[in-house]
Amino acid sequence: MGNIVKTAKCRFCGQMTQIEADEELTAAQAEEQATMTCNCTDAVEYQKEKQRKEKAMQNVAALFGEAATPDKRCGEGIVKILKAAVEKIYTGGLAKVTLNLRGGVKASISQNSKGEINVERTETKKQKLTE
């Protein structure tokens, strides 16, 4: 199977780039690939932001989702909420989200001053005896 070669431009500077793919790409997919390989200042910043988001999604999976140990996994609905929170923090709509889960578990997602997205799991074990 031969590679398909397509020309696309960086969405920031307009630099044309040749892209090779195993399948036919839409114009938007080709533009995304061209932007991800461009080295103009805006494209490099975009690439960093996208990598941060992808890493945060991996961290959600590692602490709460499919990559977590079986005893630490949360339901699919909770993981979807956390991944949606990463998306909203990435786009600038949210600064911080904290979910109080059952069993004394807290999930917190926030962005620090460097632009990094922090994913945090806090477990509190509390024992109480009552007569």
Tab-separated table of N, CA and C in Angstrom:
chain	number	residue	atom	x	y	z
A	1	MET	N	0.852	-1.186	0.000
A	1	MET	CA	0.000	0.000	0.000
A	1	MET	C	0.893	1.242	0.000
A	2	GLY	N	0.718	2.128	-0.949
A	2	GLY	CA	1.535	3.326	-1.048
A	2	GLY	C	0.994	4.450	-0.186
A	3	ASN	N	1.884	5.318	0.200
A	3	ASN	CA	1.470	6.468	1.007
A	3	ASN	C	0.833	7.528	0.125
A	4	ILE	N	-0.128	8.230	0.695
A	4	ILE	CA	-0.789	9.328	0.001
A	4	ILE	C	-0.078	10.610	0.425
A	5	VAL	N	0.342	11.418	-0.533
A	5	VAL	CA	1.025	12.673	-0.233
A	5	VAL	C	0.049	13.817	-0.487
A	6	LYS	N	-0.045	14.699	0.481
A	6	LYS	CA	-0.965	15.831	0.372
A	6	LYS	C	-0.229	17.078	0.848
A	7	THR	N	-0.599	18.223	0.321
A	7	THR	CA	-0.006	19.483	0.750
A	7	THR	C	-1.015	20.218	1.612
A	8	ALA	N	-0.535	20.728	2.740
A	8	ALA	CA	-1.407	21.475	3.650
A	8	ALA	C	-0.606	22.610	4.262
A	9	LYS	N	-1.333	23.581	4.824
A	9	LYS	CA	-0.633	24.735	5.410
A	9	LYS	C	-0.822	24.781	6.924
A	10	CYS	N	0.159	25.387	7.585
A	10	CYS	CA	0.082	25.630	9.025
A	10	CYS	C	-1.043	26.636	9.257
A	11	ARG	N	-1.880	26.391	10.252
A	11	ARG	CA	-3.011	27.295	10.493
A	11	ARG	C	-2.565	28.639	11.069
A	12	PHE	N	-1.324	28.732	11.529
A	12	PHE	CA	-0.857	29.987	12.115
A	12	PHE	C	-0.070	30.854	11.131
A	13	CYS	N	0.914	30.268	10.451
A	13	CYS	CA	1.763	31.084	9.570
A	13	CYS	C	1.489	30.863	8.089
A	14	GLY	N	0.738	29.818	7.749
A	14	GLY	CA	0.417	29.558	6.346
A	14	GLY	C	1.495	28.808	5.578
A	15	GLN	N	2.568	28.406	6.250
A	15	GLN	CA	3.650	27.657	5.595
A	15	GLN	C	3.100	26.344	5.037
A	16	MET	N	3.368	26.090	3.757
A	16	MET	CA	2.892	24.858	3.121
A	16	MET	C	3.842	23.713	3.457
A	17	THR	N	3.264	22.546	3.731
A	17	THR	CA	4.033	21.364	4.099
A	17	THR	C	3.461	20.163	3.364
A	18	GLN	N	4.336	19.260	2.953
A	18	GLN	CA	3.863	18.011	2.363
A	18	GLN	C	3.656	16.998	3.482
A	19	ILE	N	2.516	16.321	3.436
A	19	ILE	CA	2.161	15.359	4.469
A	19	ILE	C	1.951	14.010	3.817
A	20	GLU	N	2.547	12.986	4.420
A	20	GLU	CA	2.339	11.623	3.948
A	20	GLU	C	1.422	10.920	4.928
A	21	ALA	N	0.452	10.194	4.399
A	21	ALA	CA	-0.472	9.452	5.252
A	21	ALA	C	-0.793	8.117	4.598
A	22	ASP	N	-1.219	7.161	5.422
A	22	ASP	CA	-1.601	5.851	4.911
A	22	ASP	C	-2.999	5.872	4.312
A	23	GLU	N	-3.773	6.895	4.679
A	23	GLU	CA	-5.139	7.003	4.169
A	23	GLU	C	-5.423	8.449	3.785
A	24	GLU	N	-6.491	8.652	3.074
A	24	GLU	CA	-6.882	9.999	2.646
A	24	GLU	C	-7.275	10.830	3.869
A	25	LEU	N	-6.721	12.034	3.974
A	25	LEU	CA	-7.023	12.924	5.095
A	25	LEU	C	-8.019	13.992	4.665
A	26	THR	N	-8.846	14.420	5.606
A	26	THR	CA	-9.713	15.574	5.332
A	26	THR	C	-8.831	16.813	5.359
A	27	ALA	N	-9.363	17.930	4.879
A	27	ALA	CA	-8.600	19.182	4.878
A	27	ALA	C	-8.219	19.571	6.309
A	28	ALA	N	-9.143	19.381	7.259
A	28	ALA	CA	-8.870	19.726	8.660
A	28	ALA	C	-7.775	18.840	9.251
A	29	GLN	N	-7.802	17.547	8.938
A	29	GLN	CA	-6.771	16.624	9.435
A	29	GLN	C	-5.404	16.976	8.855
A	30	ALA	N	-5.376	17.313	7.571
A	30	ALA	CA	-4.118	17.675	6.916
A	30	ALA	C	-3.567	18.966	7.514
A	31	GLU	N	-4.452	19.945	7.749
A	31	GLU	CA	-4.025	21.215	8.357
A	31	GLU	C	-3.480	20.977	9.769
A	32	GLU	N	-4.124	20.092	10.524
A	32	GLU	CA	-3.659	19.769	11.880
A	32	GLU	C	-2.260	19.164	11.833
A	33	GLN	N	-2.035	18.231	10.908
A	33	GLN	CA	-0.703	17.617	10.787
A	33	GLN	C	0.344	18.637	10.364
A	34	ALA	N	-0.011	19.518	9.452
A	34	ALA	CA	0.932	20.557	9.016
A	34	ALA	C	1.276	21.473	10.190
A	35	THR	N	0.276	21.817	10.994
A	35	THR	CA	0.490	22.681	12.162
A	35	THR	C	1.361	21.972	13.199
A	36	MET	N	1.158	20.664	13.355
A	36	MET	CA	1.924	19.899	14.344
A	36	MET	C	3.383	19.698	13.931
A	37	THR	N	3.716	19.929	12.653
A	37	THR	CA	5.104	19.777	12.219
A	37	THR	C	5.784	21.123	11.946
A	38	CYS	N	5.020	22.208	11.952
A	38	CYS	CA	5.591	23.536	11.682
A	38	CYS	C	6.403	24.001	12.887
A	39	ASN	N	7.404	24.845	12.639
A	39	ASN	CA	8.204	25.351	13.752
A	39	ASN	C	8.056	26.855	13.961
A	40	CYS	N	6.963	27.441	13.465
A	40	CYS	CA	6.708	28.854	13.766
A	40	CYS	C	6.337	28.964	15.258
A	41	THR	N	6.484	30.121	15.845
A	41	THR	CA	6.276	30.325	17.282
A	41	THR	C	4.888	29.890	17.739
A	42	ASP	N	3.860	30.296	17.018
A	42	ASP	CA	2.495	29.948	17.422
A	42	ASP	C	2.240	28.450	17.322
A	43	ALA	N	2.770	27.821	16.283
A	43	ALA	CA	2.573	26.377	16.119
A	43	ALA	C	3.289	25.606	17.227
A	44	VAL	N	4.486	26.033	17.584
A	44	VAL	CA	5.235	25.366	18.656
A	44	VAL	C	4.479	25.483	19.982
A	45	GLU	N	3.906	26.647	20.255
A	45	GLU	CA	3.111	26.839	21.473
A	45	GLU	C	1.869	25.942	21.440
A	46	TYR	N	1.225	25.861	20.281
A	46	TYR	CA	0.058	24.995	20.110
A	46	TYR	C	0.437	23.531	20.361
A	47	GLN	N	1.588	23.119	19.833
A	47	GLN	CA	2.053	21.743	20.016
A	47	GLN	C	2.277	21.434	21.502
A	48	LYS	N	2.875	22.385	22.226
A	48	LYS	CA	3.105	22.202	23.668
A	48	LYS	C	1.780	22.063	24.423
A	49	GLU	N	0.827	22.941	24.087
A	49	GLU	CA	-0.484	22.901	24.744
A	49	GLU	C	-1.184	21.567	24.483
A	50	LYS	N	-1.114	21.106	23.255
A	50	LYS	CA	-1.765	19.845	22.904
A	50	LYS	C	-1.119	18.677	23.646
A	51	GLN	N	0.206	18.703	23.772
A	51	GLN	CA	0.909	17.646	24.508
A	51	GLN	C	0.527	17.673	25.983
A	52	ARG	N	0.368	18.878	26.551
A	52	ARG	CA	-0.064	18.992	27.951
A	52	ARG	C	-1.442	18.364	28.146
A	53	LYS	N	-2.341	18.663	27.222
A	53	LYS	CA	-3.695	18.117	27.310
A	53	LYS	C	-3.665	16.597	27.213
A	54	GLU	N	-2.905	16.064	26.254
A	54	GLU	CA	-2.822	14.615	26.088
A	54	GLU	C	-2.226	13.957	27.329
A	55	LYS	N	-1.213	14.587	27.922
A	55	LYS	CA	-0.592	14.050	29.142
A	55	LYS	C	-1.598	14.075	30.294
A	56	ALA	N	-2.387	15.144	30.402
A	56	ALA	CA	-3.399	15.228	31.459
A	56	ALA	C	-4.450	14.140	31.281
A	57	MET	N	-4.836	13.857	30.039
A	57	MET	CA	-5.801	12.782	29.776
A	57	MET	C	-5.218	11.427	30.198
A	58	GLN	N	-3.933	11.225	29.923
A	58	GLN	CA	-3.258	9.991	30.348
A	58	GLN	C	-3.214	9.898	31.873
A	59	ASN	N	-2.989	11.036	32.533
A	59	ASN	CA	-2.939	11.054	33.998
A	59	ASN	C	-4.303	10.726	34.604
A	60	VAL	N	-5.380	11.217	33.986
A	60	VAL	CA	-6.731	10.869	34.447
A	60	VAL	C	-6.920	9.357	34.335
A	61	ALA	N	-6.511	8.784	33.210
A	61	ALA	CA	-6.642	7.330	33.009
A	61	ALA	C	-5.805	6.561	34.030
A	62	ALA	N	-4.604	7.077	34.348
A	62	ALA	CA	-3.704	6.394	35.274
A	62	ALA	C	-4.197	6.449	36.720
A	63	LEU	N	-4.833	7.555	37.107
A	63	LEU	CA	-5.273	7.703	38.496
A	63	LEU	C	-6.702	7.236	38.738
A	64	PHE	N	-7.559	7.322	37.711
A	64	PHE	CA	-8.980	7.032	37.910
A	64	PHE	C	-9.576	6.064	36.893
A	65	GLY	N	-8.973	5.945	35.730
A	65	GLY	CA	-9.595	5.222	34.621
A	65	GLY	C	-9.000	3.873	34.320
A	66	GLU	N	-8.994	3.546	33.043
A	66	GLU	CA	-8.615	2.210	32.587
A	66	GLU	C	-7.175	1.823	32.903
A	67	ALA	N	-6.283	2.795	33.090
A	67	ALA	CA	-4.880	2.477	33.394
A	67	ALA	C	-4.614	2.382	34.898
A	68	ALA	N	-5.608	2.675	35.711
A	68	ALA	CA	-5.452	2.594	37.171
A	68	ALA	C	-5.560	1.142	37.618
A	69	THR	N	-5.040	0.856	38.801
A	69	THR	CA	-5.191	-0.493	39.345
A	69	THR	C	-6.677	-0.746	39.593
A	70	PRO	N	-7.118	-1.994	39.489
A	70	PRO	CA	-8.560	-2.291	39.601
A	70	PRO	C	-9.240	-1.694	40.840
A	71	ASP	N	-8.558	-1.668	41.971
A	71	ASP	CA	-9.174	-1.123	43.191
A	71	ASP	C	-9.272	0.401	43.188
A	72	LYS	N	-8.581	1.062	42.263
A	72	LYS	CA	-8.585	2.529	42.183
A	72	LYS	C	-9.482	3.063	41.067
A	73	ARG	N	-9.968	2.171	40.204
A	73	ARG	CA	-10.765	2.603	39.052
A	73	ARG	C	-12.113	3.164	39.474
A	74	CYS	N	-12.508	4.209	38.783
A	74	CYS	CA	-13.819	4.818	38.995
A	74	CYS	C	-14.715	4.427	37.824
A	75	GLY	N	-15.990	4.677	37.963
A	75	GLY	CA	-16.928	4.383	36.889
A	75	GLY	C	-16.642	5.205	35.649
A	76	GLU	N	-17.112	4.698	34.526
A	76	GLU	CA	-16.883	5.354	33.237
A	76	GLU	C	-17.444	6.773	33.219
A	77	GLY	N	-18.586	6.981	33.869
A	77	GLY	CA	-19.200	8.310	33.918
A	77	GLY	C	-18.316	9.325	34.623
A	78	ILE	N	-17.692	8.909	35.725
A	78	ILE	CA	-16.784	9.795	36.480
A	78	ILE	C	-15.576	10.151	35.611
A	79	VAL	N	-15.009	9.145	34.953
A	79	VAL	CA	-13.833	9.373	34.097
A	79	VAL	C	-14.187	10.336	32.968
A	80	LYS	N	-15.389	10.209	32.411
A	80	LYS	CA	-15.835	11.131	31.348
A	80	LYS	C	-15.904	12.555	31.871
A	81	ILE	N	-16.420	12.722	33.087
A	81	ILE	CA	-16.500	14.063	33.689
A	81	ILE	C	-15.096	14.645	33.862
A	82	LEU	N	-14.167	13.827	34.352
A	82	LEU	CA	-12.792	14.297	34.570
A	82	LEU	C	-12.117	14.661	33.246
A	83	LYS	N	-12.340	13.860	32.216
A	83	LYS	CA	-11.741	14.165	30.908
A	83	LYS	C	-12.377	15.420	30.299
A	84	ALA	N	-13.672	15.612	30.540
A	84	ALA	CA	-14.341	16.838	30.079
A	84	ALA	C	-13.772	18.051	30.806
A	85	ALA	N	-13.444	17.876	32.097
A	85	ALA	CA	-12.842	18.967	32.873
A	85	ALA	C	-11.472	19.325	32.302
A	86	VAL	N	-10.672	18.324	31.943
A	86	VAL	CA	-9.365	18.583	31.313
A	86	VAL	C	-9.573	19.398	30.047
A	87	GLU	N	-10.547	19.017	29.251
A	87	GLU	CA	-10.845	19.719	27.996
A	87	GLU	C	-11.202	21.179	28.262
A	88	LYS	N	-12.041	21.436	29.257
A	88	LYS	CA	-12.466	22.806	29.569
A	88	LYS	C	-11.328	23.631	30.171
A	89	ILE	N	-10.462	23.001	30.938
A	89	ILE	CA	-9.297	23.722	31.474
A	89	ILE	C	-8.349	24.055	30.325
A	90	TYR	N	-8.178	23.105	29.413
A	90	TYR	CA	-7.321	23.296	28.241
A	90	TYR	C	-7.814	24.457	27.375
A	91	THR	N	-9.136	24.571	27.188
A	91	THR	CA	-9.671	25.642	26.350
A	91	THR	C	-9.822	26.961	27.108
A	92	GLY	N	-9.588	26.957	28.408
A	92	GLY	CA	-9.633	28.196	29.179
A	92	GLY	C	-10.961	28.480	29.845
A	93	GLY	N	-11.918	27.577	29.741
A	93	GLY	CA	-13.227	27.805	30.348
A	93	GLY	C	-13.262	27.596	31.849
A	94	LEU	N	-12.373	26.767	32.360
A	94	LEU	CA	-12.316	26.470	33.791
A	94	LEU	C	-10.905	26.671	34.319
A	95	ALA	N	-10.810	26.975	35.608
A	95	ALA	CA	-9.505	27.086	36.251
A	95	ALA	C	-9.203	25.835	37.078
A	96	LYS	N	-10.234	25.322	37.784
A	96	LYS	CA	-10.028	24.165	38.646
A	96	LYS	C	-11.352	23.439	38.843
A	97	VAL	N	-11.268	22.114	38.909
A	97	VAL	CA	-12.439	21.279	39.179
A	97	VAL	C	-12.061	20.299	40.278
A	98	THR	N	-12.929	20.166	41.276
A	98	THR	CA	-12.732	19.169	42.319
A	98	THR	C	-14.010	18.359	42.449
A	99	LEU	N	-13.878	17.045	42.392
A	99	LEU	CA	-15.014	16.148	42.582
A	99	LEU	C	-14.797	15.380	43.872
A	100	ASN	N	-15.825	15.319	44.708
A	100	ASN	CA	-15.793	14.491	45.902
A	100	ASN	C	-16.484	13.185	45.551
A	101	LEU	N	-15.697	12.117	45.476
A	101	LEU	CA	-16.229	10.817	45.112
A	101	LEU	C	-16.559	10.024	46.376
A	102	ARG	N	-17.306	8.971	46.215
A	102	ARG	CA	-17.638	8.114	47.359
A	102	ARG	C	-16.380	7.429	47.881
A	103	GLY	N	-16.394	7.105	49.155
A	103	GLY	CA	-15.256	6.402	49.739
A	103	GLY	C	-14.119	7.313	50.155
A	104	GLY	N	-14.381	8.598	50.318
A	104	GLY	CA	-13.333	9.518	50.772
A	104	GLY	C	-12.292	9.848	49.731
A	105	VAL	N	-12.647	9.743	48.460
A	105	VAL	CA	-11.710	10.038	47.373
A	105	VAL	C	-12.074	11.386	46.758
A	106	LYS	N	-11.054	12.205	46.549
A	106	LYS	CA	-11.234	13.490	45.882
A	106	LYS	C	-10.422	13.479	44.594
A	107	ALA	N	-11.025	13.985	43.533
A	107	ALA	CA	-10.344	14.151	42.255
A	107	ALA	C	-10.262	15.646	41.993
A	108	SER	N	-9.056	16.130	41.718
A	108	SER	CA	-8.871	17.551	41.478
A	108	SER	C	-8.056	17.749	40.204
A	109	ILE	N	-8.531	18.648	39.354
A	109	ILE	CA	-7.820	18.976	38.121
A	109	ILE	C	-7.703	20.488	38.051
A	110	SER	N	-6.472	20.964	37.842
A	110	SER	CA	-6.243	22.411	37.794
A	110	SER	C	-5.071	22.714	36.875
A	111	GLN	N	-4.909	23.989	36.584
A	111	GLN	CA	-3.786	24.434	35.750
A	111	GLN	C	-2.925	25.366	36.577
A	112	ASN	N	-1.613	25.121	36.565
A	112	ASN	CA	-0.724	25.992	37.338
A	112	ASN	C	-0.268	27.185	36.487
A	113	SER	N	0.533	28.052	37.086
A	113	SER	CA	0.966	29.278	36.409
A	113	SER	C	1.850	29.006	35.190
A	114	LYS	N	2.469	27.820	35.117
A	114	LYS	CA	3.298	27.457	33.964
A	114	LYS	C	2.454	26.900	32.816
A	115	GLY	N	1.146	26.734	33.065
A	115	GLY	CA	0.263	26.196	32.041
A	115	GLY	C	0.111	24.688	32.101
A	116	GLU	N	0.795	24.036	33.044
A	116	GLU	CA	0.693	22.591	33.179
A	116	GLU	C	-0.643	22.228	33.819
A	117	ILE	N	-1.215	21.125	33.388
A	117	ILE	CA	-2.488	20.666	33.952
A	117	ILE	C	-2.192	19.580	34.981
A	118	ASN	N	-2.569	19.854	36.233
A	118	ASN	CA	-2.345	18.908	37.324
A	118	ASN	C	-3.580	18.049	37.541
A	119	VAL	N	-3.359	16.747	37.657
A	119	VAL	CA	-4.425	15.800	37.978
A	119	VAL	C	-4.035	15.174	39.310
A	120	GLU	N	-4.927	15.287	40.291
A	120	GLU	CA	-4.587	14.849	41.641
A	120	GLU	C	-5.679	13.944	42.209
A	121	ARG	N	-5.249	12.899	42.897
A	121	ARG	CA	-6.158	11.988	43.602
A	121	ARG	C	-5.800	12.039	45.077
A	122	THR	N	-6.784	12.326	45.905
A	122	THR	CA	-6.575	12.373	47.350
A	122	THR	C	-7.535	11.388	47.993
A	123	GLU	N	-6.989	10.519	48.834
A	123	GLU	CA	-7.822	9.559	49.554
A	123	GLU	C	-7.680	9.809	51.043
A	124	THR	N	-8.799	9.981	51.703
A	124	THR	CA	-8.769	10.165	53.161
A	124	THR	C	-9.445	8.969	53.804
A	125	LYS	N	-8.747	8.379	54.725
A	125	LYS	CA	-9.283	7.242	55.478
A	125	LYS	C	-9.631	7.758	56.874
A	126	LYS	N	-10.848	7.590	57.203
A	126	LYS	CA	-11.313	8.085	58.487
A	126	LYS	C	-11.988	6.928	59.216
A	127	GLN	N	-11.693	6.767	60.495
A	127	GLN	CA	-12.345	5.726	61.280
A	127	GLN	C	-13.076	6.389	62.427
A	128	LYS	N	-14.283	5.937	62.642
A	128	LYS	CA	-15.084	6.503	63.719
A	128	LYS	C	-15.841	5.377	64.387
A	129	LEU	N	-15.772	5.343	65.688
A	129	LEU	CA	-16.505	4.341	66.459
A	129	LEU	C	-17.565	5.056	67.283
A	130	THR	N	-18.743	4.532	67.256
A	130	THR	CA	-19.835	5.124	68.030
A	130	THR	C	-20.484	4.038	68.886
A	131	GLU	N	-20.790	4.358	70.127
A	131	GLU	CA	-21.429	3.384	71.028
A	131	GLU	C	-22.876	3.201	70.649
